[in-house]
């Protein structure tokens, strides 16, 4: 069917996962078009030589994972209900992205070596170091977003793409630092658990759509 | 009535696209230079970073989130879902390139560092190599495809730089 929601990506969770979660919460069926590394050099489809890309009845091979996330937010009404809320959603997503970039460094650069993990937790996780230089990338900032949440929602009183973005990055960090997060950020752990128990999400997490490999090098 | 106010350091950097966007729409704004220590106040700077922006409805941080807010408020965000998606894609692509520019312009201004930057992120023949999506040729192609229209202020400023 022309314009059927399709995610074009590698066979990993990576940067497509938040998009799949959003579509799942809305009961939207989507196709997965699996890519190899060579295909993303087709710049007419992959404008920045990167994936994921997304196609639906309104966009064709839209790239930039957060642009796709925002498009889904606008399309399915998951962006807050006023400009003030739109701005708060964007603020949260940008904050998540700052931490995501550091996480990617730990996975592909640090390769989860013991010293890399310790250094990462010290800079981006340890509550004592929240005021130190961290490029705005610290789990403590995300936990603070939850302190003003309503009904378990970071912006407004119903689901937004900000909730999905924060859930996904928390999930990524729980794979590596489960005890530390449960100990220092119980509110993040609780938020993660609550979202994961929504019927549509629970079912998704137990399905084949939830891929076993998170990152390209098999780590994390 | 609050005059829109940008709180930032005494540099162009991440506040510049915001100033350009506001100027495009003749919006009067204040620019308050803040000292480095003030951004550790998490009540006002939730991620310990600047710029911060206040107007009559919001008090927020994250430069691209602010740029998008200004886009929505003053009609610089296109019409319809497709244009908005395209604009978001460009803003994100500009950001990928912006962060790569820090090294040769701020951290290591040596000739070697600057040539390495150009080889990876500027030299047209290298656009299909590994560059994290950060390459001038890619941005150029996207803007040409859109006939130069509706590129947000972030792109204009970055090209000037």
Short mmCIF file of C-alpha atoms in Angstrom, two decimals:
data_model
loop_
_atom_site.label_atom_id
_atom_site.label_comp_id
_atom_site.label_asym_id
_atom_site.label_seq_id
_atom_site.Cartn_x
_atom_site.Cartn_y
_atom_site.Cartn_z
CA UNK A 1 0.00 0.00 0.00
CA UNK A 2 1.44 3.37 -0.97
CA UNK A 3 2.40 5.46 2.01
CA UNK A 4 2.15 2.68 4.59
CA UNK A 5 4.21 3.70 7.65
CA UNK A 6 7.63 2.21 7.06
CA UNK A 7 10.81 2.45 9.12
CA UNK A 8 14.00 1.93 7.11
CA UNK A 9 16.81 0.86 9.47
CA UNK A 10 19.49 -1.66 10.34
CA UNK A 11 18.44 -4.82 12.21
CA UNK A 12 19.01 -3.24 15.64
CA UNK A 13 16.97 -1.24 18.14
CA UNK A 14 19.20 1.83 18.13
CA UNK A 15 17.67 5.10 16.99
CA UNK A 16 14.54 3.49 15.56
CA UNK A 17 13.30 2.17 18.89
CA UNK A 18 11.53 5.34 20.11
CA UNK A 19 9.75 5.55 16.74
CA UNK A 20 8.50 1.95 17.00
CA UNK A 21 7.31 2.60 20.56
CA UNK A 22 5.37 5.71 19.55
CA UNK A 23 3.61 3.91 16.69
CA UNK A 24 2.85 0.99 19.02
CA UNK A 25 1.19 3.25 21.60
CA UNK A 26 -1.11 4.51 18.86
CA UNK A 27 -1.95 1.09 17.46
CA UNK A 28 -0.46 2.09 14.09
CA UNK A 29 0.77 -0.84 11.98
CA UNK A 30 4.13 -0.26 10.43
CA UNK A 31 6.57 -2.09 8.19
CA UNK A 32 10.25 -2.57 8.91
CA UNK A 33 12.51 -2.31 5.88
CA UNK A 34 15.87 -3.73 6.94
CA UNK A 35 18.99 -2.02 5.59
CA UNK A 36 22.63 -2.91 5.19
CA UNK A 37 25.36 -0.29 5.63
CA UNK A 38 25.92 0.19 1.89
CA UNK A 39 22.35 1.25 1.22
CA UNK A 40 22.61 4.42 3.25
CA UNK A 41 25.14 5.80 0.76
CA UNK A 42 22.21 6.29 -1.62
CA UNK A 43 21.98 10.00 -0.84
CA UNK A 44 18.77 10.50 -2.80
CA UNK A 45 16.97 8.39 -0.19
CA UNK A 46 19.24 8.89 2.81
CA UNK A 47 19.89 12.61 2.62
CA UNK A 48 22.58 12.72 5.30
CA UNK A 49 23.98 9.25 4.59
CA UNK A 50 22.32 8.00 7.77
CA UNK A 51 19.40 5.91 9.00
CA UNK A 52 16.70 5.60 10.24
CA UNK A 53 14.48 6.96 7.50
CA UNK A 54 10.69 7.02 7.66
CA UNK A 55 7.98 7.00 5.01
CA UNK A 56 4.22 7.42 5.39
CA UNK A 57 1.41 9.09 3.48
CA UNK A 58 2.92 12.50 4.22
CA UNK A 59 6.70 12.07 4.19
CA UNK A 60 9.03 10.07 1.99
CA UNK A 61 12.34 8.86 3.44
CA UNK A 62 12.30 11.52 6.14
CA UNK A 63 15.61 11.25 8.01
CA UNK A 64 16.99 12.48 11.37
CA UNK A 65 15.57 10.33 14.15
CA UNK A 66 14.34 13.26 16.24
CA UNK A 67 12.73 14.94 13.23
CA UNK A 68 10.86 11.67 12.65
CA UNK A 69 9.91 11.54 16.34
CA UNK A 70 8.54 15.10 16.15
CA UNK A 71 6.64 14.33 12.94
CA UNK A 72 4.96 11.39 14.70
CA UNK A 73 4.28 13.65 17.67
CA UNK A 74 2.49 16.19 15.48
CA UNK A 75 0.65 13.57 13.43
CA UNK A 76 -0.66 11.51 16.36
CA UNK A 77 -1.17 14.38 18.80
CA UNK A 78 1.60 13.45 21.18
CA UNK A 79 3.25 16.89 21.31
CA UNK A 80 1.33 18.56 24.15
CA UNK A 81 -1.72 20.76 23.78
CA UNK A 82 -0.31 24.29 23.66
CA UNK A 83 2.81 26.07 22.46
CA UNK A 84 4.05 26.09 26.03
CA UNK A 85 3.74 22.31 26.18
CA UNK A 86 5.27 21.92 22.67
CA UNK A 87 8.29 23.87 23.94
CA UNK A 88 8.58 21.68 27.06
CA UNK A 89 8.45 18.53 24.89
CA UNK A 90 11.22 19.89 22.63
CA UNK A 91 13.32 20.84 25.64
CA UNK A 92 13.09 17.32 27.04
CA UNK A 93 13.88 15.67 23.69
CA UNK A 94 16.95 17.87 23.18
CA UNK A 95 18.13 17.05 26.72
CA UNK A 96 17.71 13.33 26.03
CA UNK A 97 19.69 13.73 22.80
CA UNK A 98 22.63 15.33 24.63
CA UNK A 99 22.84 12.24 26.87
CA UNK A 100 22.22 9.89 23.92
CA UNK A 101 25.36 11.25 22.22
CA UNK A 102 27.45 10.49 25.30
CA UNK A 103 25.87 7.02 25.52
CA UNK A 104 26.83 6.34 21.91
CA UNK A 105 30.40 7.29 22.82
CA UNK A 106 30.39 4.77 25.67
CA UNK A 107 29.10 1.99 23.39
CA UNK A 108 31.19 2.51 20.26
CA UNK A 109 34.21 4.33 21.67
CA UNK A 110 34.50 3.09 25.24
CA UNK A 111 33.13 -0.31 24.23
CA UNK A 112 31.79 -0.72 27.78
CA UNK A 113 35.29 -1.28 29.19
CA UNK A 114 35.36 -1.09 32.99
CA UNK A 115 37.23 2.20 33.13
CA UNK A 116 35.00 3.73 30.44
CA UNK A 117 31.89 2.70 32.36
CA UNK A 118 33.23 4.07 35.64
CA UNK A 119 34.19 7.36 34.06
CA UNK A 120 30.82 7.61 32.30
CA UNK A 121 28.88 7.00 35.52
CA UNK A 122 30.98 9.52 37.38
CA UNK A 123 30.35 12.24 34.79
CA UNK A 124 26.81 11.47 33.60
CA UNK A 125 25.17 9.46 36.38
CA UNK A 126 26.61 10.18 39.82
CA UNK A 127 24.24 12.65 41.55
CA UNK A 128 27.21 14.32 43.27
CA UNK A 129 28.55 15.46 39.89
CA UNK A 130 25.37 16.97 38.47
CA UNK A 131 26.83 20.47 38.77
CA UNK A 132 30.14 19.59 37.16
CA UNK A 133 30.91 19.94 33.45
CA UNK A 134 28.89 17.34 31.59
CA UNK A 135 27.58 19.09 28.50
CA UNK A 136 24.05 19.09 29.88
CA UNK A 137 24.16 15.28 29.75
CA UNK A 138 23.27 13.77 33.12
CA UNK A 139 20.66 11.30 34.33
CA UNK A 140 19.91 13.66 37.18
CA UNK A 141 18.45 16.20 34.75
CA UNK A 142 16.11 13.59 33.31
CA UNK A 143 15.07 12.48 36.79
CA UNK A 144 14.24 16.11 37.59
CA UNK A 145 11.89 16.22 34.61
CA UNK A 146 9.91 13.50 36.37
CA UNK A 147 9.55 15.45 39.59
CA UNK A 148 7.05 17.78 37.91
CA UNK A 149 5.30 14.99 36.01
CA UNK A 150 1.52 14.46 36.16
CA UNK A 151 0.09 10.93 36.03
CA UNK A 152 3.53 9.70 35.06
CA UNK A 153 3.69 12.12 32.09
CA UNK A 154 6.54 14.55 31.76
CA UNK A 155 4.59 17.22 29.86
CA UNK A 156 0.87 17.83 30.31
CA UNK A 157 -1.26 15.05 31.69
CA UNK A 158 -1.20 12.58 28.83
CA UNK A 159 1.37 10.77 26.74
CA UNK A 160 3.80 12.75 24.62
CA UNK A 161 6.88 11.87 22.61
CA UNK A 162 8.91 13.29 25.52
CA UNK A 163 7.78 10.32 27.66
CA UNK A 164 8.90 7.89 24.96
CA UNK A 165 12.28 9.59 24.50
CA UNK A 166 13.00 9.56 28.24
CA UNK A 167 11.80 5.96 28.57
CA UNK A 168 14.08 4.78 25.78
CA UNK A 169 17.22 6.43 27.08
CA UNK A 170 16.46 5.14 30.57
CA UNK A 171 16.05 1.68 29.09
CA UNK A 172 19.44 2.00 27.34
CA UNK A 173 21.10 2.96 30.62
CA UNK A 174 19.35 0.26 32.64
CA UNK A 175 21.00 -2.36 30.40
CA UNK A 176 24.39 -1.10 31.60
CA UNK A 177 23.82 0.45 35.05
CA UNK A 178 20.77 -1.34 36.52
CA UNK A 179 21.79 -1.26 40.19
CA UNK A 180 23.11 2.29 40.07
CA UNK A 181 19.90 3.64 38.53
CA UNK A 182 17.62 1.71 40.86
CA UNK A 183 19.68 2.98 43.78
CA UNK A 184 20.16 6.62 42.82
CA UNK A 185 17.17 7.30 40.58
CA UNK A 186 14.26 5.17 41.80
CA UNK A 187 11.85 7.62 40.13
CA UNK A 188 13.40 6.86 36.73
CA UNK A 189 13.25 3.13 37.43
CA UNK A 190 9.61 3.45 38.45
CA UNK A 191 8.76 5.54 35.37
CA UNK A 192 10.43 2.89 33.23
CA UNK A 193 8.47 0.08 34.85
CA UNK A 194 5.15 1.93 34.60
CA UNK A 195 5.49 2.66 30.89
CA UNK A 196 6.68 -0.89 30.16
CA UNK A 197 3.55 -2.27 31.79
CA UNK A 198 1.11 -0.42 29.49
CA UNK A 199 -0.67 -3.25 27.65
CA UNK A 200 0.42 -2.23 24.12
CA UNK A 201 4.02 -1.71 25.23
CA UNK A 202 4.16 -4.90 27.28
CA UNK A 203 2.95 -6.83 24.29
CA UNK A 204 5.46 -5.08 21.99
CA UNK A 205 8.38 -5.79 24.34
CA UNK A 206 7.52 -9.47 24.25
CA UNK A 207 7.16 -9.60 20.48
CA UNK A 208 9.57 -10.22 17.60
CA UNK A 209 9.41 -6.52 16.72
CA UNK A 210 11.52 -5.82 19.82
CA UNK A 211 14.91 -6.78 18.40
CA UNK A 212 17.49 -8.45 20.57
CA UNK A 213 20.43 -6.35 19.37
CA UNK A 214 20.46 -2.76 20.62
CA UNK A 215 23.56 -1.30 18.95
CA UNK A 216 25.56 -1.96 15.79
CA UNK A 217 28.49 -3.55 17.62
CA UNK A 218 26.32 -5.83 19.71
CA UNK A 219 27.06 -4.02 22.98
CA UNK A 220 24.60 -2.51 25.44
CA UNK B 1 4.19 42.07 29.59
CA UNK B 2 7.54 40.30 29.37
CA UNK B 3 9.92 41.34 26.62
CA UNK B 4 11.39 38.22 25.02
CA UNK B 5 14.79 37.77 26.63
CA UNK B 6 17.78 35.64 25.69
CA UNK B 7 20.13 34.76 28.56
CA UNK B 8 23.56 33.75 27.28
CA UNK B 9 27.30 34.38 27.38
CA UNK B 10 29.03 37.14 25.49
CA UNK B 11 29.48 35.11 22.29
CA UNK B 12 27.44 34.44 19.16
CA UNK B 13 27.48 30.62 19.17
CA UNK B 14 24.16 28.97 20.07
CA UNK B 15 22.24 32.20 20.60
CA UNK B 16 22.91 33.53 17.12
CA UNK B 17 20.19 31.60 15.23
CA UNK B 18 17.67 32.76 17.85
CA UNK B 19 18.63 36.41 17.34
CA UNK B 20 18.47 36.05 13.57
CA UNK B 21 15.02 34.39 13.74
CA UNK B 22 13.62 37.11 16.02
CA UNK B 23 15.12 39.81 13.81
CA UNK B 24 13.57 38.29 10.67
CA UNK B 25 10.19 38.93 12.26
CA UNK B 26 11.09 42.30 13.80
CA UNK B 27 10.54 41.03 17.32
CA UNK B 28 12.06 43.29 19.97
CA UNK B 29 14.07 41.26 22.44
CA UNK B 30 16.52 41.77 25.29
CA UNK B 31 19.86 40.04 25.49
CA UNK B 32 21.16 39.46 28.98
CA UNK B 33 24.75 38.36 29.38
CA UNK B 34 25.03 35.87 32.23
CA UNK B 35 28.13 34.79 34.13
CA UNK B 36 29.29 31.18 33.89
CA UNK B 37 28.31 30.30 37.49
CA UNK B 38 24.66 31.25 37.01
CA UNK B 39 23.97 28.26 34.77
CA UNK B 40 24.46 25.91 37.72
CA UNK B 41 21.12 27.15 39.08
CA UNK B 42 18.98 24.23 37.90
CA UNK B 43 15.72 26.03 38.63
CA UNK B 44 16.50 28.41 35.79
CA UNK B 45 18.87 26.22 33.73
CA UNK B 46 17.46 22.66 33.99
CA UNK B 47 20.38 21.09 32.11
CA UNK B 48 23.06 23.38 33.51
CA UNK B 49 23.42 25.00 30.08
CA UNK B 50 22.63 28.21 28.22
CA UNK B 51 21.04 29.79 26.18
CA UNK B 52 17.84 30.24 28.14
CA UNK B 53 14.84 32.08 26.72
CA UNK B 54 11.85 33.73 28.37
CA UNK B 55 8.76 35.23 26.82
CA UNK B 56 5.16 35.75 27.93
CA UNK B 57 4.40 32.02 27.88
CA UNK B 58 7.62 30.12 28.44
CA UNK B 59 10.92 29.99 30.31
CA UNK B 60 13.06 27.35 28.63
CA UNK B 61 16.49 26.07 27.59
CA UNK B 62 17.94 23.96 24.71
CA UNK B 63 18.88 26.13 21.74
CA UNK B 64 17.04 24.08 19.10
CA UNK B 65 13.92 23.77 21.25
CA UNK B 66 13.95 27.58 21.58
CA UNK B 67 14.47 27.94 17.82
CA UNK B 68 11.45 25.70 17.21
CA UNK B 69 9.34 27.66 19.71
CA UNK B 70 10.21 30.90 17.93
CA UNK B 71 9.40 29.18 14.62
CA UNK B 72 5.96 28.15 15.84
CA UNK B 73 5.19 31.48 17.52
CA UNK B 74 6.21 33.81 14.70
CA UNK B 75 5.36 31.70 11.65
CA UNK B 76 8.80 30.47 10.62
CA UNK B 77 7.96 26.77 10.73
CA UNK B 78 6.36 26.16 7.35
CA UNK B 79 2.83 25.07 6.56
CA UNK B 80 1.66 21.54 7.08
CA UNK B 81 3.24 18.38 8.38
CA UNK B 82 5.53 17.81 5.41
CA UNK B 83 7.18 21.24 5.64
CA UNK B 84 7.54 20.98 9.40
CA UNK B 85 9.15 17.56 9.04
CA UNK B 86 11.54 18.92 6.39
CA UNK B 87 12.48 21.87 8.62
CA UNK B 88 13.13 19.57 11.60
CA UNK B 89 15.30 17.39 9.40
CA UNK B 90 17.38 20.39 8.31
CA UNK B 91 17.74 21.77 11.85
CA UNK B 92 18.92 18.36 13.09
CA UNK B 93 21.34 18.04 10.17
CA UNK B 94 22.76 21.51 10.90
CA UNK B 95 23.24 20.49 14.53
CA UNK B 96 25.23 17.39 13.52
CA UNK B 97 27.55 19.64 11.50
CA UNK B 98 27.70 22.36 14.19
CA UNK B 99 29.11 20.02 16.82
CA UNK B 100 31.85 18.84 14.42
CA UNK B 101 32.82 22.48 13.85
CA UNK B 102 33.77 23.03 17.49
CA UNK B 103 37.12 21.26 17.20
CA UNK B 104 38.74 23.28 14.38
CA UNK B 105 37.23 26.59 15.50
CA UNK B 106 37.44 26.42 19.30
CA UNK B 107 39.57 23.54 20.54
CA UNK B 108 42.42 22.95 18.10
CA UNK B 109 42.80 25.72 15.54
CA UNK B 110 45.96 24.27 14.01
CA UNK B 111 46.21 23.96 10.24
CA UNK B 112 46.23 20.21 10.62
CA UNK B 113 43.00 20.20 12.58
CA UNK B 114 41.30 22.53 10.11
CA UNK B 115 42.42 20.52 7.06
CA UNK B 116 41.23 17.32 8.72
CA UNK B 117 37.84 18.96 9.29
CA UNK B 118 37.58 20.07 5.68
CA UNK B 119 38.64 16.67 4.37
CA UNK B 120 35.94 14.86 6.35
CA UNK B 121 33.13 17.40 6.43
CA UNK B 122 33.69 19.77 3.50
CA UNK B 123 35.54 18.16 0.61
CA UNK B 124 32.77 17.24 -1.89
CA UNK B 125 34.34 13.92 -2.84
CA UNK B 126 34.16 12.67 0.74
CA UNK B 127 30.43 13.09 1.27
CA UNK B 128 29.73 9.34 1.23
CA UNK B 129 32.43 8.51 3.76
CA UNK B 130 31.93 8.12 7.50
CA UNK B 131 31.12 11.60 8.75
CA UNK B 132 28.24 11.16 11.18
CA UNK B 133 25.84 12.76 8.72
CA UNK B 134 27.88 15.97 9.04
CA UNK B 135 28.95 17.25 5.64
CA UNK B 136 28.46 20.57 3.88
CA UNK B 137 27.61 18.87 0.59
CA UNK B 138 24.67 17.06 2.20
CA UNK B 139 23.27 20.29 3.62
CA UNK B 140 23.82 22.06 0.32
CA UNK B 141 21.88 19.35 -1.55
CA UNK B 142 18.94 19.53 0.86
CA UNK B 143 18.74 23.32 0.59
CA UNK B 144 18.99 23.22 -3.21
CA UNK B 145 16.25 20.57 -3.31
CA UNK B 146 14.04 23.00 -1.39
CA UNK B 147 15.07 25.89 -3.69
CA UNK B 148 16.47 27.75 -0.71
CA UNK B 149 13.02 28.40 0.73
CA UNK B 150 11.99 27.74 4.32
CA UNK B 151 15.46 26.92 5.52
CA UNK B 152 15.27 28.11 9.10
CA UNK B 153 17.46 30.80 10.58
CA UNK B 154 19.78 28.16 11.99
CA UNK B 155 20.88 27.23 8.51
CA UNK B 156 21.35 30.83 7.37
CA UNK B 157 23.57 31.65 10.29
CA UNK B 158 25.59 28.50 10.04
CA UNK B 159 26.29 29.08 6.35
CA UNK B 160 27.48 32.60 7.16
CA UNK B 161 29.88 31.16 9.70
#
